[in-house]
Coordinates of C-alpha atoms in Angstrom, one line a residue:
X1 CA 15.3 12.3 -23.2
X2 CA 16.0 11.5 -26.8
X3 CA 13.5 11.2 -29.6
X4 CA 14.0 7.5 -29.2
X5 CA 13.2 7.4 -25.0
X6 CA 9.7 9.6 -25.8
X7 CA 8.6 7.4 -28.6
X8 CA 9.0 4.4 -26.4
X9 CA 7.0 6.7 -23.4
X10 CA 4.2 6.9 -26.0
X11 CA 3.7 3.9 -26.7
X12 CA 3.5 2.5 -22.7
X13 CA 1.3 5.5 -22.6
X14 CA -1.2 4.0 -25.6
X15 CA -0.7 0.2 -25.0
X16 CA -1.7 0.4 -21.4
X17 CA -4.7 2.6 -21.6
X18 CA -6.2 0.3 -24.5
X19 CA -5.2 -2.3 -22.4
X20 CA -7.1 -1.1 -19.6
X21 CA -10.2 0.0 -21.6
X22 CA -10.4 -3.6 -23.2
X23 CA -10.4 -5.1 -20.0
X24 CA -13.2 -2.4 -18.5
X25 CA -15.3 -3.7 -21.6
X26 CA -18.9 -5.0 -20.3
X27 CA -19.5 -8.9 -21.2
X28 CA -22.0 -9.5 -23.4
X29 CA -25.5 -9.4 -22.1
X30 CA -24.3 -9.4 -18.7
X31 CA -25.9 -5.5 -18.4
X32 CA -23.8 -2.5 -17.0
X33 CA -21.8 -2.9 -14.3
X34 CA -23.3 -3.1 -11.1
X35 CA -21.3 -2.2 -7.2
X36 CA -19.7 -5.8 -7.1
X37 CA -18.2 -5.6 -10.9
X38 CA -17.0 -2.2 -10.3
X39 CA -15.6 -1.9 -6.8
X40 CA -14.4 -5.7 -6.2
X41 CA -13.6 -6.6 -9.8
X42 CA -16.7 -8.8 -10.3
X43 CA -15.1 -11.5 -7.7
X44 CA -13.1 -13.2 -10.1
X45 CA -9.6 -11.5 -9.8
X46 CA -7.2 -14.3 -10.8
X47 CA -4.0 -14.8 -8.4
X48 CA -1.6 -13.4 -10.5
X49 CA -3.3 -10.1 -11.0
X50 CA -4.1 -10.1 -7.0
X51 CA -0.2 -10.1 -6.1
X52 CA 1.2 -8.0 -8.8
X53 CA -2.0 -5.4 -8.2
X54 CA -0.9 -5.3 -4.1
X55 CA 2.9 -4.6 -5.1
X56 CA 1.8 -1.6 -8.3
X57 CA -0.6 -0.1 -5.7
X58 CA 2.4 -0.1 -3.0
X59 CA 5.1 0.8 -5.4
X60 CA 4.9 4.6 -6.9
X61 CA 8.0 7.0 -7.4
X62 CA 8.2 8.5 -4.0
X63 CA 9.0 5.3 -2.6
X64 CA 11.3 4.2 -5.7
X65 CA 13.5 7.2 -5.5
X66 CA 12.9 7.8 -1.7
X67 CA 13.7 4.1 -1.0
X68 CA 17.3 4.3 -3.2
X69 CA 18.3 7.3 -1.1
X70 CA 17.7 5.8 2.1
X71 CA 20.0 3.1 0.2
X72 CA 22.2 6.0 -0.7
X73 CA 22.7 7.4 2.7
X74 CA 21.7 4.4 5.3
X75 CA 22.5 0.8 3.3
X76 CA 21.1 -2.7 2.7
X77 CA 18.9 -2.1 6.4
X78 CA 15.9 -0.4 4.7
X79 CA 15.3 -3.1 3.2
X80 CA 13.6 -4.6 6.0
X81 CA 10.4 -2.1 4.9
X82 CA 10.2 -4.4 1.8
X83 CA 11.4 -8.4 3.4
X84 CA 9.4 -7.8 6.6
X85 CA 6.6 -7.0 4.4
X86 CA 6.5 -10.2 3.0
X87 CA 6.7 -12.2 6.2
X88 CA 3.6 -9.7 7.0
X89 CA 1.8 -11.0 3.6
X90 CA 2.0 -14.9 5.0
X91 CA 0.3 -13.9 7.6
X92 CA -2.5 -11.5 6.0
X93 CA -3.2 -14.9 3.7
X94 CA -3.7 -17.4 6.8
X95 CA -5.5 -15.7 9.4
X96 CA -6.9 -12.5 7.9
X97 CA -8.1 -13.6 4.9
X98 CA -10.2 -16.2 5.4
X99 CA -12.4 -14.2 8.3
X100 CA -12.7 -11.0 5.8
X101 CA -13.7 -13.7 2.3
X102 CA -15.9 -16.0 4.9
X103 CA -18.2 -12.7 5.7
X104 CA -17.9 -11.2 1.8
X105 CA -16.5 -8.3 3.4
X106 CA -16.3 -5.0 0.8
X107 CA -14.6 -2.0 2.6
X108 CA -12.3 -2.4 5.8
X109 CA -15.2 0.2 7.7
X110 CA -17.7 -2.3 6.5
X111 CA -15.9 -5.2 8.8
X112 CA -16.0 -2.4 11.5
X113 CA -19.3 -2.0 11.6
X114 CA -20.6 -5.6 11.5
X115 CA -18.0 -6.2 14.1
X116 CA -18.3 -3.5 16.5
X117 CA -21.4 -0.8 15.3
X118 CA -22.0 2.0 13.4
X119 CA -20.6 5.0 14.9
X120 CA -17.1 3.5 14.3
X121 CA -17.1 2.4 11.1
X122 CA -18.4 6.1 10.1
X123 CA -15.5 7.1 12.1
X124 CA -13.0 5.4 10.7
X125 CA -14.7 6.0 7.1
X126 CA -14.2 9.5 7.4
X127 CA -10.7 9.5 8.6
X128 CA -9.5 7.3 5.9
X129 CA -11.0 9.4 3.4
X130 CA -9.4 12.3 4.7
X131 CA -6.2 10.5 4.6
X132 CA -6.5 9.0 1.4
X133 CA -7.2 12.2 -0.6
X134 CA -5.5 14.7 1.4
X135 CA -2.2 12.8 2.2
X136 CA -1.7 9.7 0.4
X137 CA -3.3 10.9 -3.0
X138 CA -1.5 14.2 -2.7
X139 CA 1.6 13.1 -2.4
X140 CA 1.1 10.3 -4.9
X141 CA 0.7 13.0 -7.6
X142 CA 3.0 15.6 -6.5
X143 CA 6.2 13.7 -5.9
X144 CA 5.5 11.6 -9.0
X145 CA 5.3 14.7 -10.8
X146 CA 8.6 15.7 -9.0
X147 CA 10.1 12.8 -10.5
X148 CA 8.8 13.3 -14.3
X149 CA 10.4 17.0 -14.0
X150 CA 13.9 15.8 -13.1
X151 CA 13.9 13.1 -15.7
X152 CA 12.4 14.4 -18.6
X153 CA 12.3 18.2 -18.2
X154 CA 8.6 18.8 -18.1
X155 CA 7.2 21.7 -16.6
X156 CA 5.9 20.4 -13.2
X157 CA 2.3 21.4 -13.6
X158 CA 1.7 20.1 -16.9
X159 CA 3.3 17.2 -15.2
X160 CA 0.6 17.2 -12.0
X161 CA -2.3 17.4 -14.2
X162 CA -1.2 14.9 -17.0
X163 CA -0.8 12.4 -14.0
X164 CA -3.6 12.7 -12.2
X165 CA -5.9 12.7 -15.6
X166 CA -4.0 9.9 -16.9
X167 CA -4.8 7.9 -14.2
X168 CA -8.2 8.9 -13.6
X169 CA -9.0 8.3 -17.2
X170 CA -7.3 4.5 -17.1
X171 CA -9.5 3.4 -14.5
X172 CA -12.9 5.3 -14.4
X173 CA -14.7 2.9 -16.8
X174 CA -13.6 -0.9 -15.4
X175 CA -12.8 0.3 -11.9
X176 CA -11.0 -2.6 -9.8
X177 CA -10.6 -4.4 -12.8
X178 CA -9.2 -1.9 -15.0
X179 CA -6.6 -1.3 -12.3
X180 CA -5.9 -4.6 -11.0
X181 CA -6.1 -6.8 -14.4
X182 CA -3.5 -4.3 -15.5
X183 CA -1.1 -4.0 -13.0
X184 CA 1.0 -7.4 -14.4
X185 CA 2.2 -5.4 -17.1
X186 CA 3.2 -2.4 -14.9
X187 CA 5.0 -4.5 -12.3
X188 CA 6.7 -6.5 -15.1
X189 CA 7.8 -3.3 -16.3
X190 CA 8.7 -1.3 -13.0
X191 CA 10.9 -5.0 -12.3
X192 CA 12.4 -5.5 -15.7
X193 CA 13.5 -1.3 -15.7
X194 CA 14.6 -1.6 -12.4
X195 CA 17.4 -4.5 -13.5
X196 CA 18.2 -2.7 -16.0
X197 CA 19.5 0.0 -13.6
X198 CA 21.0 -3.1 -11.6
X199 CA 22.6 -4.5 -14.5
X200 CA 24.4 -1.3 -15.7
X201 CA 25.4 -0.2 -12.5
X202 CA 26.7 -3.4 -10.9
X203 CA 28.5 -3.2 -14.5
X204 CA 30.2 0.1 -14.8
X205 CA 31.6 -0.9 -11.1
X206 CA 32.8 -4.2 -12.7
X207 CA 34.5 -2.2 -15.6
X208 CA 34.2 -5.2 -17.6
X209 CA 34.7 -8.0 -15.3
X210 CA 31.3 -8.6 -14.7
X211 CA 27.9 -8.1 -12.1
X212 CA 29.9 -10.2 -9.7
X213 CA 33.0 -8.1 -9.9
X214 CA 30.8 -5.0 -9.3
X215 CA 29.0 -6.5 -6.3
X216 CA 32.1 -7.5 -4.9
X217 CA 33.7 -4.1 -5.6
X218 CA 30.9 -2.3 -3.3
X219 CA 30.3 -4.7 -1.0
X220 CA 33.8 -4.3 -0.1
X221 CA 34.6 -0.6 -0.8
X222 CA 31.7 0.3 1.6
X223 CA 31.0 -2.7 4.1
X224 CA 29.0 0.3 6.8
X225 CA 26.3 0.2 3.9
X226 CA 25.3 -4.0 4.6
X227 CA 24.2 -4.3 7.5
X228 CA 20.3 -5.1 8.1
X229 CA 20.3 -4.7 12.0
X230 CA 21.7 -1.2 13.0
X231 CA 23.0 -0.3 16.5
X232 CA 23.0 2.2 19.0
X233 CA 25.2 5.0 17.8
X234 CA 24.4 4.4 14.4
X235 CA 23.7 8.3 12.4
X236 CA 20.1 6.7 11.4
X237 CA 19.3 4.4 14.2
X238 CA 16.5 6.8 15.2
X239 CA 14.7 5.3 12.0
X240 CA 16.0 1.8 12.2
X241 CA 16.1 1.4 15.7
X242 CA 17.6 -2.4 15.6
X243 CA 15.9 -5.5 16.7
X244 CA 12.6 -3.3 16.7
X245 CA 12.4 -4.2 12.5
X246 CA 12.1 -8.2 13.5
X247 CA 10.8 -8.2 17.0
X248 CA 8.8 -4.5 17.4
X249 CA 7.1 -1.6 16.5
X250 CA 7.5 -2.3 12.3
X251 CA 5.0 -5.4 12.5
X252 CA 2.9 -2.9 14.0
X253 CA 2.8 -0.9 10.8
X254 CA 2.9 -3.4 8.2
X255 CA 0.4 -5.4 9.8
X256 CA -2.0 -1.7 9.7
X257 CA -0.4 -1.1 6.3
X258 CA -1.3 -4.6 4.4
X259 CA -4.1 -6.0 6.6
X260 CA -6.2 -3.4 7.1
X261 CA -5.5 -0.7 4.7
X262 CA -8.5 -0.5 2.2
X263 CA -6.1 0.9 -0.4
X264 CA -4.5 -2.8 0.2
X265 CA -6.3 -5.3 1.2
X266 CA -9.4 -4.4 -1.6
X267 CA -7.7 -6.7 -4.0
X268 CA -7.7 -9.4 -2.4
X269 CA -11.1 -9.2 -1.5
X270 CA -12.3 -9.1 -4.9
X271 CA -10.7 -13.1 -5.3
X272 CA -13.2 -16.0 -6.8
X273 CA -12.1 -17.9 -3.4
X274 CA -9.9 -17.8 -0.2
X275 CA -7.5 -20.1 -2.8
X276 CA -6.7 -17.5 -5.3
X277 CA -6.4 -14.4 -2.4
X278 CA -3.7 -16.8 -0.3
X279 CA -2.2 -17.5 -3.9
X280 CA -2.0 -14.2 -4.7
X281 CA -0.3 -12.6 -1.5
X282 CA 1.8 -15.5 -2.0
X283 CA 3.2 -13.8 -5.0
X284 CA 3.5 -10.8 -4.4
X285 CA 5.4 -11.8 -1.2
X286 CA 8.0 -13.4 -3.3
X287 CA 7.9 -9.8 -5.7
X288 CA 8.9 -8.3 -2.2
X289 CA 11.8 -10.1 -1.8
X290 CA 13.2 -8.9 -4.8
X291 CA 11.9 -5.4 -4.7
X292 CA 15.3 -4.1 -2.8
X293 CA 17.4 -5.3 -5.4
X294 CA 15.5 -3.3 -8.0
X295 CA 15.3 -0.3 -5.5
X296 CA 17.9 -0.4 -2.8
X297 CA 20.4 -1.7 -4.9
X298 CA 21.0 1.4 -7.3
X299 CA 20.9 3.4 -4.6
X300 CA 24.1 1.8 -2.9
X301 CA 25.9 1.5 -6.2
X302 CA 25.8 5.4 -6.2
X303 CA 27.6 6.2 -3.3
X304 CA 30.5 4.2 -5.5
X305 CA 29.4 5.9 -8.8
X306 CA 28.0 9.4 -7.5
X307 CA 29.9 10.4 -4.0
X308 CA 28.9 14.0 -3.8
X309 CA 25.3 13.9 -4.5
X310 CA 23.7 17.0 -2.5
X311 CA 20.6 14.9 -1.7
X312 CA 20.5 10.9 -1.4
X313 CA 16.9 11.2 -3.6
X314 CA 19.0 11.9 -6.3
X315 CA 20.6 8.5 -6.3
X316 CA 18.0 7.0 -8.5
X317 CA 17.7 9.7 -11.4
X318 CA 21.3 10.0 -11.0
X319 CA 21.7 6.1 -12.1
X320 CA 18.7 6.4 -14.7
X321 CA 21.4 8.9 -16.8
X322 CA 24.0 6.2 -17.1
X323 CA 21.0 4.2 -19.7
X324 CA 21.7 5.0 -23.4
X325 CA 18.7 6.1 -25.4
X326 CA 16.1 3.6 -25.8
X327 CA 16.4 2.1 -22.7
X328 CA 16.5 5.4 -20.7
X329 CA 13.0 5.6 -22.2
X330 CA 12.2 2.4 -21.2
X331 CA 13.0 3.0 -17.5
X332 CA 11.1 6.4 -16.9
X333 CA 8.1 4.1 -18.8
X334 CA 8.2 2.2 -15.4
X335 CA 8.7 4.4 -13.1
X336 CA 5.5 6.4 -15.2
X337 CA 3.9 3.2 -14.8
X338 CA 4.4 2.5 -10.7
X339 CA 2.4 6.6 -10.8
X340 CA 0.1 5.5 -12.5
X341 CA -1.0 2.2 -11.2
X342 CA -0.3 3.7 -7.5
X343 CA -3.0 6.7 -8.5
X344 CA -5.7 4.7 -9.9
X345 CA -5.8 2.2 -7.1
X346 CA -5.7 5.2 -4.4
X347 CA -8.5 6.6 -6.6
X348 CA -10.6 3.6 -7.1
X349 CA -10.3 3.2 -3.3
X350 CA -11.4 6.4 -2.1
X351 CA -14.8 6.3 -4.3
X352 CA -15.0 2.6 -2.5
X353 CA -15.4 3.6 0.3
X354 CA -17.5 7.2 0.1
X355 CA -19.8 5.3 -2.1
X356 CA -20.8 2.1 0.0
X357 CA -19.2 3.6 3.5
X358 CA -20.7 7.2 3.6
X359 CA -23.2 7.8 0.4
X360 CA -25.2 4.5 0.8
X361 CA -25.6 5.0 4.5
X362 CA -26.7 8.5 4.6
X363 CA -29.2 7.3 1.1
X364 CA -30.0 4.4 3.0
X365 CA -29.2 2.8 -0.4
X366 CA -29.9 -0.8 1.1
X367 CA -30.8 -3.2 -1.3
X368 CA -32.9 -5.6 0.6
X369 CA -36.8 -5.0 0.1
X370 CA -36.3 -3.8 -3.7
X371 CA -37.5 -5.6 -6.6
X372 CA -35.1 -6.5 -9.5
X373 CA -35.5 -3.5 -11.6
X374 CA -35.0 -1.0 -8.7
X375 CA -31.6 -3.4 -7.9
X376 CA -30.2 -2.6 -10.8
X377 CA -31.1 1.0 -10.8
X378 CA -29.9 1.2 -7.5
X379 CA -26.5 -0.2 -8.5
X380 CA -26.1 1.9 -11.8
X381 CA -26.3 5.3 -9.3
X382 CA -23.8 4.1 -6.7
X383 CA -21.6 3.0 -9.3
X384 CA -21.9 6.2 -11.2
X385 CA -21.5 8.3 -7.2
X386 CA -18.5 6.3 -7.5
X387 CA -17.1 7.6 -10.5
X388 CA -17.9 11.1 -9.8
X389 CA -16.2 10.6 -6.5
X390 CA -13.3 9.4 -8.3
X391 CA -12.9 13.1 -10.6
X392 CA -13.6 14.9 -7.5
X393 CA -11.0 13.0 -5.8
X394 CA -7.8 13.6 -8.5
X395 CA -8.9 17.8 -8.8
X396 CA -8.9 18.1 -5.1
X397 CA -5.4 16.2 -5.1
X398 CA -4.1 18.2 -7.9
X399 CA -5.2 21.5 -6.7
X400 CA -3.9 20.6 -2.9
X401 CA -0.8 19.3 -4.0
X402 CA 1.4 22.9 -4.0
X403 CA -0.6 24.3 -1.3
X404 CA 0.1 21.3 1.0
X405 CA 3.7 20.0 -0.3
X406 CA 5.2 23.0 -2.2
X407 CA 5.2 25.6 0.4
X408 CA 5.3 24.6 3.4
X409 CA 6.4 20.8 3.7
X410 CA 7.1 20.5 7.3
X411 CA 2.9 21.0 7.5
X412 CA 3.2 17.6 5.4
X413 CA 5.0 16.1 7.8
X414 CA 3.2 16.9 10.4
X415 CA 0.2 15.4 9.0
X416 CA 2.3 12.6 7.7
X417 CA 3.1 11.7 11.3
X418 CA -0.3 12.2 13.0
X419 CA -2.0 9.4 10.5
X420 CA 1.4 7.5 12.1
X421 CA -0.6 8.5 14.9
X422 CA -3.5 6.5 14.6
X423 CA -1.4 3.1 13.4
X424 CA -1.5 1.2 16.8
X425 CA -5.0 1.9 17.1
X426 CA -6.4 0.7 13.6
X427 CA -4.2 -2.4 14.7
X428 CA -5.3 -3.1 17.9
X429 CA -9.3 -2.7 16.9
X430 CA -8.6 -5.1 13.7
X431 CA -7.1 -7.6 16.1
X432 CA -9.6 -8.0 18.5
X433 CA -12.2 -7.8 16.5
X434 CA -10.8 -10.5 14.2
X435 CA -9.5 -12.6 17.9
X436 CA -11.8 -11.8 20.6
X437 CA -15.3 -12.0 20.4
X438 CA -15.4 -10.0 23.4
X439 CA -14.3 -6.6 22.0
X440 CA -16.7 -4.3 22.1
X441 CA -17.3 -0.7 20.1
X442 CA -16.5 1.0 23.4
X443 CA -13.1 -0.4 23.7
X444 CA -12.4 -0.2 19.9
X445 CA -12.8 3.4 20.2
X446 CA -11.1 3.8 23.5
X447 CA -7.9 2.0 21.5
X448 CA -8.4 4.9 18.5
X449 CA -8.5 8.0 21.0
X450 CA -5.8 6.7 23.5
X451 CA -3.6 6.0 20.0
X452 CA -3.4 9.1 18.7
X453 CA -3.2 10.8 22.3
X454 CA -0.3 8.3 23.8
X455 CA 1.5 8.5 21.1
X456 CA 1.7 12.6 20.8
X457 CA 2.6 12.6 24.6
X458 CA 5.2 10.3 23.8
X459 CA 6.7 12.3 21.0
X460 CA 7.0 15.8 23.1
X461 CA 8.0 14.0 26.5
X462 CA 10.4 10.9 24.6
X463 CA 12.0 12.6 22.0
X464 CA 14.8 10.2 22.3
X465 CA 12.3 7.2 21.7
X466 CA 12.3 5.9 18.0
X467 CA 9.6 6.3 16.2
X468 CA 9.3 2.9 15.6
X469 CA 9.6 1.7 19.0
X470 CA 7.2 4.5 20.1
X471 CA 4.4 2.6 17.6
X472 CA 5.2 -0.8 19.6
X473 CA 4.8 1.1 23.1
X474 CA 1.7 2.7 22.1
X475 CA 0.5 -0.7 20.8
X476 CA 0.8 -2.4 24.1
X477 CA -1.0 0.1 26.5
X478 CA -3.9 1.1 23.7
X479 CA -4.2 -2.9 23.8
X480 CA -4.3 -3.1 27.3
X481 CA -6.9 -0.2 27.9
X482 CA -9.2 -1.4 24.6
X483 CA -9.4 -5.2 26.4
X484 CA -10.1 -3.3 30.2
X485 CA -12.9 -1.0 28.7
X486 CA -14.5 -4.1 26.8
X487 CA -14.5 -6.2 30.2
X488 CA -16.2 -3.6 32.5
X489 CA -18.7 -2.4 29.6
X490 CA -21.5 -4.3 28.8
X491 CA -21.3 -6.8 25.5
X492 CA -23.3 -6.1 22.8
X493 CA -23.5 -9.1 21.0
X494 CA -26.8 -7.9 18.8
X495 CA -23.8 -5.6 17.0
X496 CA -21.5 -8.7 16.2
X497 CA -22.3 -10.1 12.8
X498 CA -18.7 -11.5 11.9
X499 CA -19.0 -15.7 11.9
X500 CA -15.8 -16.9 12.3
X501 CA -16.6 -20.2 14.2
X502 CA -17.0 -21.8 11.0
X503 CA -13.5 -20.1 9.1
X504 CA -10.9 -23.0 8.2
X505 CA -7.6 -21.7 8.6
X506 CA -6.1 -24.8 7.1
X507 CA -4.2 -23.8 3.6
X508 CA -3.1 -25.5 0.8
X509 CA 0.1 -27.2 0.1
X510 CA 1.2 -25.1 -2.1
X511 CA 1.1 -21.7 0.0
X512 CA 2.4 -23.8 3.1
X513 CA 5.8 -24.4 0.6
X514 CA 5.7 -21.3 -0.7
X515 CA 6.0 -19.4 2.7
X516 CA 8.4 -22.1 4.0
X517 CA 10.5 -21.1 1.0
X518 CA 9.4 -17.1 1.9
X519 CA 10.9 -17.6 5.6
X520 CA 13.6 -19.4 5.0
X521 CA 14.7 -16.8 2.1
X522 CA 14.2 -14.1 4.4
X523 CA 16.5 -16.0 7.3
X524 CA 19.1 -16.7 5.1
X525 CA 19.1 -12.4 3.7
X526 CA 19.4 -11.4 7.4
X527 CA 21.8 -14.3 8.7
X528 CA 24.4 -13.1 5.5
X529 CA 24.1 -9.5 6.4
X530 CA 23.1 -9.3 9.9

């Protein structure tokens, strides 16, 4: 990197962390911040920040440069991760939504508990912890520092503890709001450097005729690398497997991923109204529609620009070294910037939950009972249990990144694939809870357990079974066995605090149009390259 590319580095680095403190400023006479400002963005996160927050905390290096090798060595098809995820946002916004605002739901384990009891949202609590810091957090930091290496030459350590301070620092004083209020100038960063890469590419293939000429060049020169739906016989089939990405086992994970995912969903719950949430996924349903084009895209030029790459995850720093100085800078500012927005929210997430999940349970920190001045005392300590949550949270990551991903990665995989594990089940039990008031804790946990065990008998006795239609397998018979043990096990309806006979699922006009536009979009991407 030039002189030029750090300078402009730099300044992202200064302009976003003022940014962020200004925003984490306390409003006059308003008082510290108490659990509700600090967790959930005071309730007043405007639509536009709601959408372009859910796409930074989704978007972070791994899945840039991982996603424009996949482009690299599979095609167009894994794009479906990024369009089926915004037919999944539509339906987050109309049915989920409204239950989760109409009973001022917090934390996903919160929604557990009033649904089904405590010993299951403790459960579930605890496990998403372990995931969040261990794997998600982990990796955030490691592979993002991975990425700042290969780009810019810095020593990989430095590079680990720069990030994870960086991040930390950005967000500990405003919380939600520091991340989330934030995040439009990230994305808008992360989608104007990733058309740069587009533009330049698609151009050096034109050689002077133009995008179009380019696009035409490699949609012609490699015609194997455009097609959405793969079939049997296909080299990556076993991770595509087909029809499965419209019809199967992939709804099961976005659904998981974007409905009941804490890390998620948490921005929208911190909307003034149901109006500005269904607004918001709105958005950032459109920003996934574009988000191949920006990744994917690159990734295909390369095979044209780059044929003998030794890895398809160098397909994306490959591309970033056609950029001349200045805009070179510019680019790796963005791909800094989907780290850092990706860390903070993880961050912010996991001191979410400890805080009001485990630390205000075991405290019995309940503020019913108390008078005014204890109120406020009693939010000032969870709010500062969540901050020192959040420091313990980035050193742990930081010190468990090389022990967990440097050495020995196929351990990382394997703990990558037993939280896969657990997907049908968290998807099953936030189904029925949200659907059918008969569900009870003893069936919610049945679906947990028979997940995670169906789905490792499936992998040792079905090795020829996709992973993704495994997920769809395992959803139907934990479903089955979740709805049989609710039926013959007695209803405990003094555990069931969710109201949702009063919930309107009736939308506006303007999401209706939006996601008419959204489907129709997405018909009209997989009709042209079926």
């Amino acid at each position: 990197m030039s002189p030029v590319d750090i300078a402009v580095v730099v300044i992202y680095a200064i302009a976003i962390f003022g940014l962020a403190q200004w925003v984490s400023r306390d409003k006059a006479g308003a008082g510290p911040k108490n659990t509700t400002d600090y967790f959930l963005a005071s309730k007043d996160l405007p639509w536009w920040a709601i959408g372009a927050s859910l796409i930074a905390a989704n978007i972070s290096a791994e899945q840039i440069v991982g996603m424009a090798g996949s482009g690299y060595a599979i095609g167009l098809a894994i794009a479906s991760y990024e369009w089926m995820a915004a037919a999944t946002l539509l339906l987050v916004g109309k049915f989920f939504l409204p239950i989760f605002l109409r009973n001022e739901i917090y934390t996903m384990p919160q929604f557990l508990e009033r649904r089904y009891g405590r010993n299951i949202r403790t459960l579930m609590a605890v496990f998403w912890l372990g995931l969040y810091v261990f794997v998600n957090l982990t990796s955030i930091v490691w592979l993002g520092s991975i990425a700042v290496n290969k780009v810019a030459g810095v020593d990989q350590n430095i590079a680990l503890i720069a990030l994870g301070a960086f991040a930390l620092l950005y967000q500990i004083r405003g919380g939600l709001k520091a991340v989330a209020l934030t995040d439009i100038v990230q994305v808008t960063l992360l989608v104007l450097g990733g058309l740069i890469i587009v533009v330049l590419t698609l151009g050096k293939l034109g050689e002077g005729a133009g995008l179009l000429a380019g696009w035409h060049k490699v949609t012609a020169a490699i015609p194997d690398h455009f097609h959405m739906i793969l079939k049997k016989g296909d080299p990556h089939y076993m991770d595509l497997p087909g029809l499965s990405v419209l019809i199967g086992g992939m709804w099961i994970a976005n659904l998981s991923y974007w409905g009941f995912n804490q890390y998620i969903i948490q921005r929208a719950l911190a909307a003034k109204d149901i109006a500005e949430a269904q607004k918001g996924v709105l958005f950032a349903a459109f920003l996934k529609l574009l988000m191949p084009l920006i990744i994917v895209v690159p990734g295909i030029a390369a095979v044209l620009l780059a044929p003998d790459l030794a890895k398809p995850d160098e397909a994306y720093p490959t591309m970033m070294r056609l950029l001349p100085p200045g805009l070179l800078g510019l680019v790796f500012a963005a791909l800094i910037a989907a780290i850092i927005a990706s860390t903070a929210s993880k961050i912010n997430s996991i001191a979410t939950i400890f805080t009001l999940d485990i630390y205000a349970k075991l405290k019995g920190q309940s503020a019913e009972g108390l008078s005014e001045q204890d109120k406020r005392l009693r939010e000032r300590r969870l709010v500062l249990v969540g901050r020192v949550t959040a420091c313990i949270a980035i050193v742990i990551a930081v010190i468990m990144a090389r022990p967990l991903l440097g050495s020995s990665d196929q351990a990382f995989q394997f703990i990558q694939e037993f939280t896969g594990f657990f997907t049908p089940g968290i998807t099953v039990i936030f189904l029925l809870g949200l659907f059918w008031k008969r569900a009870n804790e003893a069936g919610a946990i049945t679906a947990a357990v028979a997940s995670v065990v169906l789905s490792w008998l499936l992998k040792v006795t079905w090795a020829s079974l996709p992973f993704m239609n495994r997920m769809g397998v395992v959803f139907l018979i934990a479903a089955a066995l979740a709805i049989l043990v609710s039926l013959i096990t007695p209803a405990r309806h003094d555990t069931d605090t969710i109201e949702t006979r009063d919930v309107a699922y009736g939308t506006r006009a303007s999401f209706n149009v939006g996601a008419v536009a959204v489907v129709l979009i997405l018909i009209a991407l997989y009709a042209t390259w079926w």
